[in-house]
Coordinates of C-alpha atoms in Angstrom, one line a residue:
M11 CA 100.5 101.1 -120.1
F12 CA 101.3 104.1 -120.8
S13 CA 101.4 107.1 -117.4
A14 CA 99.5 110.0 -117.1
L15 CA 102.2 111.8 -117.7
Q16 CA 103.7 109.8 -121.2
K17 CA 99.8 110.0 -121.8
Y18 CA 100.0 113.2 -121.9
L19 CA 102.4 114.3 -123.5
L20 CA 101.5 112.4 -126.4
I21 CA 98.0 114.8 -126.9
P22 CA 100.0 117.8 -128.6
R23 CA 101.1 115.1 -131.1
L24 CA 97.5 114.5 -131.9
I25 CA 95.9 118.0 -131.9
R26 CA 99.0 118.7 -134.8
L27 CA 97.6 115.3 -137.1
S28 CA 94.1 115.2 -136.7
S29 CA 94.2 119.1 -137.3
A30 CA 94.9 118.3 -140.7
A31 CA 92.1 116.6 -141.3
P32 CA 88.9 117.9 -144.4
K33 CA 86.6 119.6 -142.0
D34 CA 83.9 117.9 -144.3
P35 CA 83.4 114.5 -143.1
R36 CA 83.0 113.8 -147.2
T37 CA 86.0 114.8 -148.3
A38 CA 88.2 113.4 -145.9
W39 CA 86.9 110.1 -146.8
D40 CA 86.6 110.6 -150.2
R41 CA 90.1 111.6 -150.5
F42 CA 91.6 108.8 -147.5
W43 CA 90.2 106.5 -149.7
G44 CA 92.6 107.7 -152.4
D45 CA 95.2 108.0 -150.9
I46 CA 94.9 104.9 -150.1
G47 CA 97.7 101.8 -151.0
S48 CA 97.0 98.6 -149.9
T49 CA 94.8 96.8 -148.8
G50 CA 94.8 93.6 -145.7
A51 CA 96.8 92.5 -143.2
T52 CA 100.0 95.0 -144.6
G53 CA 98.4 97.3 -145.7
D54 CA 96.9 100.7 -145.2
V55 CA 93.8 100.7 -143.8
L56 CA 93.6 100.5 -139.5
W57 CA 90.1 98.6 -139.6
D58 CA 91.0 95.7 -142.1
S59 CA 92.6 93.2 -140.2
G60 CA 93.1 90.5 -143.6
S61 CA 91.2 87.8 -142.0
D62 CA 87.9 86.6 -141.3
H63 CA 88.3 86.0 -137.9
E64 CA 85.8 88.2 -136.9
L65 CA 83.6 87.9 -139.1
N66 CA 83.6 84.3 -138.3
G67 CA 82.5 85.0 -134.8
Y68 CA 79.6 86.8 -136.3
L69 CA 77.9 84.3 -137.9
P70 CA 76.1 82.1 -135.0
K71 CA 74.6 85.8 -134.8
L72 CA 73.9 86.5 -138.4
A73 CA 72.0 82.4 -138.6
Q74 CA 69.3 84.0 -136.6
L75 CA 68.1 86.1 -139.8
D76 CA 66.8 84.9 -142.2
R77 CA 69.7 84.1 -144.8
S78 CA 67.6 83.8 -147.8
L79 CA 67.8 87.3 -148.1
P80 CA 70.5 89.3 -149.1
V81 CA 72.2 91.7 -147.4
V82 CA 73.4 95.3 -147.4
D83 CA 76.5 96.3 -145.9
V84 CA 77.3 99.6 -144.9
G85 CA 80.2 101.3 -144.9
C86 CA 82.0 98.8 -146.4
G87 CA 85.1 100.2 -147.4
N88 CA 87.2 97.9 -149.9
G89 CA 84.4 96.1 -149.5
S90 CA 86.6 93.1 -147.3
L91 CA 83.9 92.2 -145.2
T92 CA 81.1 92.2 -148.0
R93 CA 83.1 89.7 -150.2
L94 CA 83.0 87.2 -147.1
L95 CA 79.1 87.8 -146.9
A96 CA 78.4 87.7 -150.5
G97 CA 79.9 84.0 -149.6
H98 CA 77.2 83.3 -146.8
F99 CA 74.2 85.4 -148.3
P100 CA 72.9 84.9 -151.9
H101 CA 73.8 88.3 -152.2
A102 CA 75.4 91.5 -150.6
L103 CA 76.0 94.6 -151.5
G104 CA 78.5 97.0 -150.2
L105 CA 77.4 101.1 -150.0
D106 CA 79.8 103.5 -148.5
Y107 CA 79.8 106.9 -148.1
S108 CA 83.3 107.3 -150.1
A109 CA 83.0 107.1 -154.1
N110 CA 87.0 106.3 -154.2
A111 CA 85.7 103.7 -151.8
V112 CA 83.8 101.5 -153.4
E113 CA 85.6 102.6 -156.7
R114 CA 88.3 100.6 -154.8
A115 CA 85.8 98.4 -153.6
R116 CA 84.5 96.7 -157.1
Q117 CA 88.2 96.5 -158.3
E118 CA 89.3 93.7 -155.1
S119 CA 85.9 92.2 -155.4
A120 CA 86.1 91.0 -159.1
G121 CA 85.0 88.3 -160.2
I122 CA 82.7 88.2 -157.4
P123 CA 79.5 88.0 -159.9
T124 CA 77.0 87.9 -156.2
A125 CA 79.6 91.1 -154.6
S126 CA 78.9 95.0 -155.7
Y127 CA 79.3 98.4 -154.9
A128 CA 76.9 101.4 -154.5
V129 CA 77.6 105.5 -153.4
C130 CA 75.6 106.3 -150.2
D131 CA 74.7 108.6 -147.6
M132 CA 72.8 106.6 -145.1
T133 CA 71.5 109.8 -143.2
A134 CA 70.2 111.3 -146.3
P135 CA 66.8 110.9 -147.0
D136 CA 67.1 109.2 -150.0
A137 CA 69.0 106.8 -148.7
A138 CA 66.0 104.0 -148.8
L139 CA 65.6 104.5 -152.2
T140 CA 69.6 104.2 -153.3
V141 CA 69.8 100.8 -151.5
A142 CA 66.2 100.0 -153.4
T143 CA 67.7 101.1 -156.7
A144 CA 70.9 99.3 -155.9
L145 CA 69.6 95.9 -155.2
E146 CA 67.3 95.9 -157.7
A147 CA 70.2 96.5 -160.0
A148 CA 71.4 93.5 -158.5
G149 CA 68.6 91.1 -159.9
W150 CA 66.6 91.0 -156.2
T151 CA 63.8 93.5 -155.3
G152 CA 62.0 93.6 -151.3
D153 CA 62.9 93.1 -148.1
A154 CA 67.2 92.4 -147.2
N155 CA 68.9 92.7 -144.3
V156 CA 71.6 95.4 -143.0
F157 CA 75.2 94.2 -141.9
I158 CA 77.1 97.2 -139.8
R159 CA 80.5 97.4 -138.8
G160 CA 82.2 100.7 -137.7
V161 CA 80.5 103.5 -138.7
L162 CA 77.7 104.1 -136.3
H163 CA 80.3 105.7 -133.9
V164 CA 81.6 107.7 -136.1
L165 CA 78.0 109.7 -136.8
D166 CA 76.7 112.4 -134.7
R167 CA 72.9 111.6 -132.6
N168 CA 70.9 113.0 -134.9
G169 CA 73.1 110.9 -138.2
R170 CA 72.4 107.9 -136.0
S171 CA 69.0 108.8 -136.1
A172 CA 68.9 109.5 -139.7
F173 CA 71.1 106.4 -140.3
A174 CA 68.0 104.6 -138.5
A175 CA 65.1 105.2 -139.6
N176 CA 66.1 105.1 -143.5
L177 CA 66.9 101.2 -142.6
L178 CA 62.8 101.1 -142.2
P179 CA 61.6 100.3 -145.6
V180 CA 65.6 98.6 -146.4
V181 CA 64.3 95.7 -143.8
G182 CA 60.5 95.5 -143.7
T183 CA 58.8 92.9 -142.3
R184 CA 61.3 89.7 -143.1
G185 CA 64.8 91.4 -143.1
G186 CA 66.5 92.2 -139.7
V187 CA 70.0 94.6 -138.5
F188 CA 73.1 93.6 -137.6
L189 CA 75.8 96.0 -136.0
A190 CA 79.2 95.9 -134.4
E191 CA 81.0 99.2 -133.6
T192 CA 84.1 100.3 -131.5
N193 CA 82.9 100.7 -127.5
F194 CA 86.0 101.6 -126.1
P195 CA 86.0 102.6 -122.1
G196 CA 88.2 105.5 -122.3
T197 CA 88.9 109.1 -123.4
P198 CA 90.7 109.6 -127.5
V199 CA 93.9 109.2 -125.7
D200 CA 93.5 106.2 -124.3
Y201 CA 92.1 104.6 -127.0
V202 CA 95.3 105.7 -130.3
S203 CA 97.5 104.7 -126.9
H204 CA 95.3 101.1 -126.7
L205 CA 96.5 100.7 -130.6
G206 CA 100.6 102.0 -129.7
A207 CA 101.0 105.6 -130.1
T208 CA 103.0 107.1 -128.0
R209 CA 105.1 110.6 -128.1
K210 CA 107.5 109.4 -130.0
S211 CA 105.7 107.1 -132.5
I212 CA 102.4 105.7 -133.6
P213 CA 102.0 102.8 -135.9
G214 CA 101.9 104.3 -139.5
P215 CA 97.7 103.3 -140.3
L216 CA 96.5 104.6 -137.2
E217 CA 98.5 107.7 -137.9
W218 CA 97.2 107.8 -141.7
A219 CA 93.7 107.4 -139.9
I220 CA 94.4 110.7 -137.2
R221 CA 95.5 112.7 -139.8
G222 CA 93.3 111.8 -142.8
L223 CA 89.7 111.3 -141.3
P224 CA 87.5 112.8 -137.3
M225 CA 88.0 111.7 -134.5
P226 CA 85.5 108.5 -134.1
G227 CA 83.4 108.5 -130.8
R228 CA 81.9 105.3 -129.0
F229 CA 78.3 103.7 -129.4
G230 CA 77.3 101.0 -126.8
A231 CA 73.4 100.1 -124.9
A232 CA 72.9 103.8 -125.0
Q233 CA 73.9 105.1 -127.9
R234 CA 71.9 101.8 -129.5
S235 CA 69.0 102.2 -127.7
K236 CA 68.3 106.3 -127.9
A237 CA 69.7 106.3 -132.2
F238 CA 67.2 102.6 -132.7
P239 CA 63.8 103.7 -130.0
T240 CA 61.7 101.1 -129.1
A241 CA 59.2 102.4 -131.2
D242 CA 60.3 100.9 -134.5
W243 CA 62.8 98.5 -133.1
T244 CA 63.0 95.2 -131.4
L245 CA 66.1 94.4 -130.1
V246 CA 67.0 90.2 -130.6
E247 CA 70.4 89.9 -128.8
E248 CA 73.6 92.5 -128.0
G249 CA 76.4 92.2 -125.6
A250 CA 79.7 92.5 -125.9
T251 CA 82.6 91.3 -129.2
S252 CA 86.4 92.9 -130.3
I253 CA 86.1 94.7 -133.7
E254 CA 90.1 93.4 -135.2
T255 CA 92.4 96.3 -136.1
R256 CA 95.2 95.0 -138.9
P257 CA 97.8 93.5 -136.9
L258 CA 99.7 96.7 -135.6
S259 CA 101.7 95.6 -132.5
S260 CA 102.8 91.6 -134.5
P261 CA 102.9 91.0 -137.5
S262 CA 100.4 88.9 -137.8
T263 CA 97.5 89.3 -135.1
P264 CA 95.4 92.3 -135.9
D265 CA 94.8 93.9 -132.3
L266 CA 91.9 93.9 -130.2
I267 CA 89.5 97.3 -130.0
P268 CA 86.0 96.4 -127.2
G269 CA 83.1 96.6 -129.1
Y270 CA 79.3 95.8 -129.0
F271 CA 77.4 93.9 -131.5
A272 CA 73.2 94.2 -131.2
L273 CA 70.5 91.9 -133.4
L274 CA 67.3 94.4 -134.3
R275 CA 64.2 93.5 -136.2
A276 CA 62.2 96.2 -137.4
R277 CA 59.0 96.4 -135.0
R278 CA 55.4 96.0 -136.7
A279 CA 52.7 97.4 -136.3

């Protein structure tokens, strides 16, 4: 465990690394995904564990959704979870802010007809139309389920509210939303220290994220209640979970970040 002094000495290095990240979020995410060399358990993407273990833990929660509907995986990245979700729903549509991420997801999903992808900023005013158009192109109309993992914690309060509001026409009366987000209780320095960063060494995938992407926040029950107000949403279930990263501290076992999950439905008028 780091001492307070050791953590303090890590701060200048974190500042130097994070100062290289593009200020525009879209540019940052597109550059990040364009520069990725490999994915999975030995790849460059911090949050891609290369395993179905985390998703399998969510399946009892996902069983409460209408499984006859397609699922929309928002923030799909390279599509690792989209492909897994396609095995549990009739169709999985992966959406990402980054065109480079979507292109990579399509390449990695070649030969999986029940997974498709589209570029979409879920905070944009036309987001629901973009989703409906992409689902229609895949042969689906009407309500859909939504899966979110590790997206809301990188948005500000306004972005989260716009995101949630744009989901209402997507889920309609039959669909639901499952979300899982990091909810680390400490400071950003505590966070990266938890994942193995020291003053002398930072795991490659973690350094890649620090160097190229905006600093993440946390998302728990307090943030969810503001983003998904009770006037619009019914909370079905919530609780603690663990978000798995690519193996960092051991060759084969994913590292774990304390997280939060929630299952919600749109409130019917």
